[in-house]
Amino acid sequence: MSPLDWLVIAGYITAMIALSVYLGRRQADQEDYFVGGRNLPWWGVGLSTMATQTSAISFISIPAFVALKPGGGLTWLQYELAVPLAMIAVMVLLIPFLRKLKLVSIYTYLDMRYGHSVRTTVSLVFLISRGLMTGVGLYASAIVLSVCLGLSLELTILIMGGVTIVYDTIGGITAVVYSDVIQMVILMLGILLCIGFAVDMVGDWNTILETLPIGRRHTIDWSSGLHSAGGAPFWAFLLGGFFLYTAYYGTDQSQVQRELSARTTAETKVSLMLNGFARFPLTMLYVGLGMAIWAVYQGSPALIESIPFKTPDFLVPQFIFQFVPAGLRGLIFAALLAAAMSSLDSALNSLAAATMKDFVEPRVKDTRYLLRYSKLTTVIWGLLITGFAFFVGDISDTVIESINKIGSA
């Protein structure tokens, strides 16, 4: 990392904090803090939703899956096919109903329908599972970024967690949405820059396509999957993905909260359609990046030697280190940092919203300080998640798998 790279990254972090200060000036109550006064633009909500689902791990792992991972290749494209169908289901069945109730915590509906105990139980499950999963995600992203930045894992976790806590606490959901939009733009630029350098080194796309092994060119697996020991076929991605994405975008506080922040029900639907149909082109870029870097990898002994055994996720970082010039390298690493923080900031705000609305606010008589309590709750969740990330490396894979299964149930 050169001084110019660090200057670019420092400039990005400073800009995020300055943006949150600017956007947080007019906060008057929890409605502003948690749902942006229900006045956020559809394009901001849509791009923010996309950014939350696009982590630093996606930038690193999807190209590695396409290029190097056993059983990998273009079949990753199947993963996105169910998203538009799920968006349509959420738009038609859930959004009009939820918008009409003017909720902040989606679990308030459970109180109306089934009683307070059901509401608090489900909300508590969300808080625990989302908090643990966010800590695991922070740890996983920090592993990648610590290698990229040449910093210790602990310092990388502190930087990511600390910066996100600051701008999230100051700016609330409005800062989350607009910072996610900026992060999405930076991420796209980073991907396009990497693809551009790789294609320039190889020559053209025809060479790239010819270089990719035939076994990795298959995009659709039409098998039933019932007797297959590994992988997942098209039908599993389509049917399983439909229910997974419908549940996630329609019943998870971290996503629905943003959908409740748009100006109108119609704008919420447009934001969902943006997310549903723009995710596939974004995934195509990730896949294209994997194909292009694979072609470079084939002709570069230095790049081959820099990828440790059984660690294909080092492919993209090492490509950036070796072939991207200073300054632009800093921009791409800022894109990775942006992707990591976009997943963390949304989780913090939604955890604070559920905590305040489902547990704290019903017990507070003096409502004058609810906004202050909301910001304090965001800080507490940020510290808990950042602290947990330090211990994830000592937790067995079985425990982490259990956390992920609970969160997806």
Short mmCIF file of N, CA and C in Angstrom, two decimals, residues 21-85:
data_model
loop_
_atom_site.label_atom_id
_atom_site.label_comp_id
_atom_site.label_asym_id
_atom_site.label_seq_id
_atom_site.Cartn_x
_atom_site.Cartn_y
_atom_site.Cartn_z
N VAL A 21 -22.91 13.62 9.29
CA VAL A 21 -23.12 14.85 10.07
C VAL A 21 -24.10 15.77 9.35
N TYR A 22 -23.91 15.89 8.03
CA TYR A 22 -24.80 16.75 7.25
C TYR A 22 -26.23 16.22 7.24
N LEU A 23 -26.39 14.92 7.04
CA LEU A 23 -27.74 14.34 6.95
C LEU A 23 -28.43 14.25 8.30
N GLY A 24 -27.64 14.23 9.38
CA GLY A 24 -28.24 14.09 10.72
C GLY A 24 -28.65 15.39 11.36
N ARG A 25 -28.47 16.52 10.66
CA ARG A 25 -28.75 17.82 11.27
C ARG A 25 -30.22 18.01 11.62
N ARG A 26 -31.12 17.47 10.81
CA ARG A 26 -32.54 17.78 10.96
C ARG A 26 -33.32 16.67 11.65
N GLN A 27 -32.64 15.78 12.30
CA GLN A 27 -33.35 14.71 13.02
C GLN A 27 -34.11 15.30 14.21
N ALA A 28 -35.41 15.00 14.25
CA ALA A 28 -36.23 15.52 15.34
C ALA A 28 -36.77 14.41 16.24
N ASP A 29 -36.93 13.20 15.70
CA ASP A 29 -37.52 12.13 16.48
C ASP A 29 -37.09 10.78 15.90
N GLN A 30 -37.65 9.72 16.48
CA GLN A 30 -37.33 8.37 16.02
C GLN A 30 -37.79 8.11 14.60
N GLU A 31 -38.88 8.76 14.20
CA GLU A 31 -39.36 8.59 12.83
C GLU A 31 -38.29 9.02 11.83
N ASP A 32 -37.60 10.11 12.15
CA ASP A 32 -36.50 10.56 11.30
C ASP A 32 -35.32 9.60 11.38
N TYR A 33 -35.02 9.14 12.57
CA TYR A 33 -33.81 8.36 12.79
C TYR A 33 -33.91 6.96 12.20
N PHE A 34 -35.07 6.33 12.33
CA PHE A 34 -35.20 4.93 11.92
C PHE A 34 -35.83 4.74 10.54
N VAL A 35 -36.67 5.66 10.09
CA VAL A 35 -37.29 5.50 8.77
C VAL A 35 -37.18 6.76 7.92
N GLY A 36 -36.25 7.65 8.27
CA GLY A 36 -35.99 8.82 7.45
C GLY A 36 -37.18 9.72 7.23
N GLY A 37 -38.09 9.78 8.24
CA GLY A 37 -39.30 10.57 8.06
C GLY A 37 -40.21 10.02 6.97
N ARG A 38 -39.96 8.78 6.57
CA ARG A 38 -40.69 8.12 5.45
C ARG A 38 -40.66 9.02 4.21
N ASN A 39 -39.48 9.55 3.94
CA ASN A 39 -39.34 10.50 2.83
C ASN A 39 -38.09 10.23 1.99
N LEU A 40 -37.60 9.00 1.99
CA LEU A 40 -36.40 8.68 1.24
C LEU A 40 -36.77 8.30 -0.20
N PRO A 41 -35.93 8.65 -1.18
CA PRO A 41 -36.25 8.38 -2.59
C PRO A 41 -36.15 6.90 -2.92
N TRP A 42 -36.94 6.48 -3.89
CA TRP A 42 -37.00 5.06 -4.26
C TRP A 42 -35.64 4.54 -4.73
N TRP A 43 -34.91 5.37 -5.49
CA TRP A 43 -33.63 4.91 -6.02
C TRP A 43 -32.61 4.72 -4.89
N GLY A 44 -32.69 5.57 -3.87
CA GLY A 44 -31.79 5.41 -2.73
C GLY A 44 -32.09 4.15 -1.95
N VAL A 45 -33.39 3.89 -1.72
CA VAL A 45 -33.79 2.69 -1.00
C VAL A 45 -33.40 1.44 -1.78
N GLY A 46 -33.63 1.46 -3.09
CA GLY A 46 -33.30 0.30 -3.91
C GLY A 46 -31.82 0.00 -3.95
N LEU A 47 -31.00 1.04 -4.19
CA LEU A 47 -29.55 0.84 -4.25
C LEU A 47 -28.98 0.47 -2.88
N SER A 48 -29.56 1.03 -1.82
CA SER A 48 -29.11 0.68 -0.47
C SER A 48 -29.39 -0.78 -0.17
N THR A 49 -30.56 -1.26 -0.60
CA THR A 49 -30.89 -2.68 -0.41
C THR A 49 -29.90 -3.57 -1.16
N MET A 50 -29.54 -3.17 -2.36
CA MET A 50 -28.55 -3.93 -3.13
C MET A 50 -27.20 -3.92 -2.43
N ALA A 51 -26.80 -2.75 -1.94
CA ALA A 51 -25.49 -2.62 -1.31
C ALA A 51 -25.38 -3.49 -0.07
N THR A 52 -26.47 -3.61 0.67
CA THR A 52 -26.45 -4.45 1.87
C THR A 52 -26.16 -5.90 1.53
N GLN A 53 -26.67 -6.35 0.38
CA GLN A 53 -26.47 -7.73 -0.03
C GLN A 53 -25.14 -7.95 -0.76
N THR A 54 -24.41 -6.86 -0.99
CA THR A 54 -23.14 -6.96 -1.70
C THR A 54 -22.01 -6.64 -0.74
N SER A 55 -21.41 -7.64 -0.21
CA SER A 55 -20.37 -7.46 0.80
C SER A 55 -18.99 -7.57 0.17
N ALA A 56 -17.98 -7.29 1.00
CA ALA A 56 -16.60 -7.49 0.55
C ALA A 56 -16.36 -8.94 0.20
N ILE A 57 -17.06 -9.84 0.88
CA ILE A 57 -16.92 -11.27 0.59
C ILE A 57 -17.40 -11.58 -0.82
N SER A 58 -18.47 -10.89 -1.27
CA SER A 58 -18.95 -11.09 -2.64
C SER A 58 -17.88 -10.69 -3.65
N PHE A 59 -17.26 -9.54 -3.43
CA PHE A 59 -16.22 -9.04 -4.32
C PHE A 59 -15.07 -10.04 -4.44
N ILE A 60 -14.77 -10.69 -3.34
CA ILE A 60 -13.64 -11.62 -3.31
C ILE A 60 -14.04 -13.04 -3.72
N SER A 61 -15.13 -13.53 -3.15
CA SER A 61 -15.44 -14.95 -3.25
C SER A 61 -16.12 -15.36 -4.56
N ILE A 62 -16.97 -14.49 -5.11
CA ILE A 62 -17.66 -14.89 -6.35
C ILE A 62 -16.66 -15.06 -7.49
N PRO A 63 -15.75 -14.08 -7.72
CA PRO A 63 -14.74 -14.32 -8.78
C PRO A 63 -13.88 -15.55 -8.49
N ALA A 64 -13.56 -15.78 -7.20
CA ALA A 64 -12.76 -16.96 -6.85
C ALA A 64 -13.54 -18.24 -7.13
N PHE A 65 -14.85 -18.23 -6.88
CA PHE A 65 -15.70 -19.38 -7.18
C PHE A 65 -15.69 -19.67 -8.68
N VAL A 66 -15.81 -18.63 -9.48
CA VAL A 66 -15.82 -18.79 -10.93
C VAL A 66 -14.48 -19.32 -11.43
N ALA A 67 -13.39 -18.83 -10.86
CA ALA A 67 -12.07 -19.12 -11.41
C ALA A 67 -11.38 -20.34 -10.81
N LEU A 68 -11.43 -20.49 -9.49
CA LEU A 68 -10.55 -21.46 -8.84
C LEU A 68 -11.22 -22.51 -7.95
N LYS A 69 -12.31 -22.19 -7.33
CA LYS A 69 -12.86 -23.10 -6.33
C LYS A 69 -13.35 -24.39 -6.97
N PRO A 70 -13.10 -25.52 -6.31
CA PRO A 70 -13.58 -26.81 -6.83
C PRO A 70 -15.09 -26.81 -7.01
N GLY A 71 -15.54 -27.28 -8.17
CA GLY A 71 -16.97 -27.31 -8.45
C GLY A 71 -17.54 -25.97 -8.85
N GLY A 72 -16.68 -24.95 -8.97
CA GLY A 72 -17.15 -23.61 -9.28
C GLY A 72 -17.32 -23.38 -10.77
N GLY A 73 -17.60 -22.13 -11.11
CA GLY A 73 -17.82 -21.76 -12.49
C GLY A 73 -18.99 -20.81 -12.63
N LEU A 74 -19.60 -20.80 -13.79
CA LEU A 74 -20.68 -19.85 -14.08
C LEU A 74 -22.01 -20.24 -13.45
N THR A 75 -22.08 -21.40 -12.79
CA THR A 75 -23.34 -21.81 -12.16
C THR A 75 -23.76 -20.86 -11.05
N TRP A 76 -22.86 -19.97 -10.62
CA TRP A 76 -23.24 -19.00 -9.58
C TRP A 76 -24.41 -18.13 -10.07
N LEU A 77 -24.53 -17.94 -11.36
CA LEU A 77 -25.60 -17.11 -11.91
C LEU A 77 -26.99 -17.64 -11.53
N GLN A 78 -27.10 -18.94 -11.29
CA GLN A 78 -28.38 -19.51 -10.88
C GLN A 78 -28.89 -18.90 -9.59
N TYR A 79 -27.95 -18.47 -8.75
CA TYR A 79 -28.29 -17.98 -7.41
C TYR A 79 -29.22 -16.77 -7.44
N GLU A 80 -29.15 -16.00 -8.52
CA GLU A 80 -29.91 -14.75 -8.58
C GLU A 80 -31.25 -14.87 -9.28
N LEU A 81 -31.55 -16.02 -9.88
CA LEU A 81 -32.74 -16.12 -10.73
C LEU A 81 -34.04 -15.98 -9.95
N ALA A 82 -34.04 -16.31 -8.67
CA ALA A 82 -35.27 -16.25 -7.89
C ALA A 82 -35.55 -14.87 -7.33
N VAL A 83 -34.59 -13.96 -7.37
CA VAL A 83 -34.76 -12.65 -6.74
C VAL A 83 -35.93 -11.86 -7.34
N PRO A 84 -36.04 -11.71 -8.67
CA PRO A 84 -37.19 -10.96 -9.21
C PRO A 84 -38.53 -11.56 -8.83
N LEU A 85 -38.63 -12.89 -8.82
CA LEU A 85 -39.89 -13.53 -8.42
C LEU A 85 -40.24 -13.21 -6.97
#
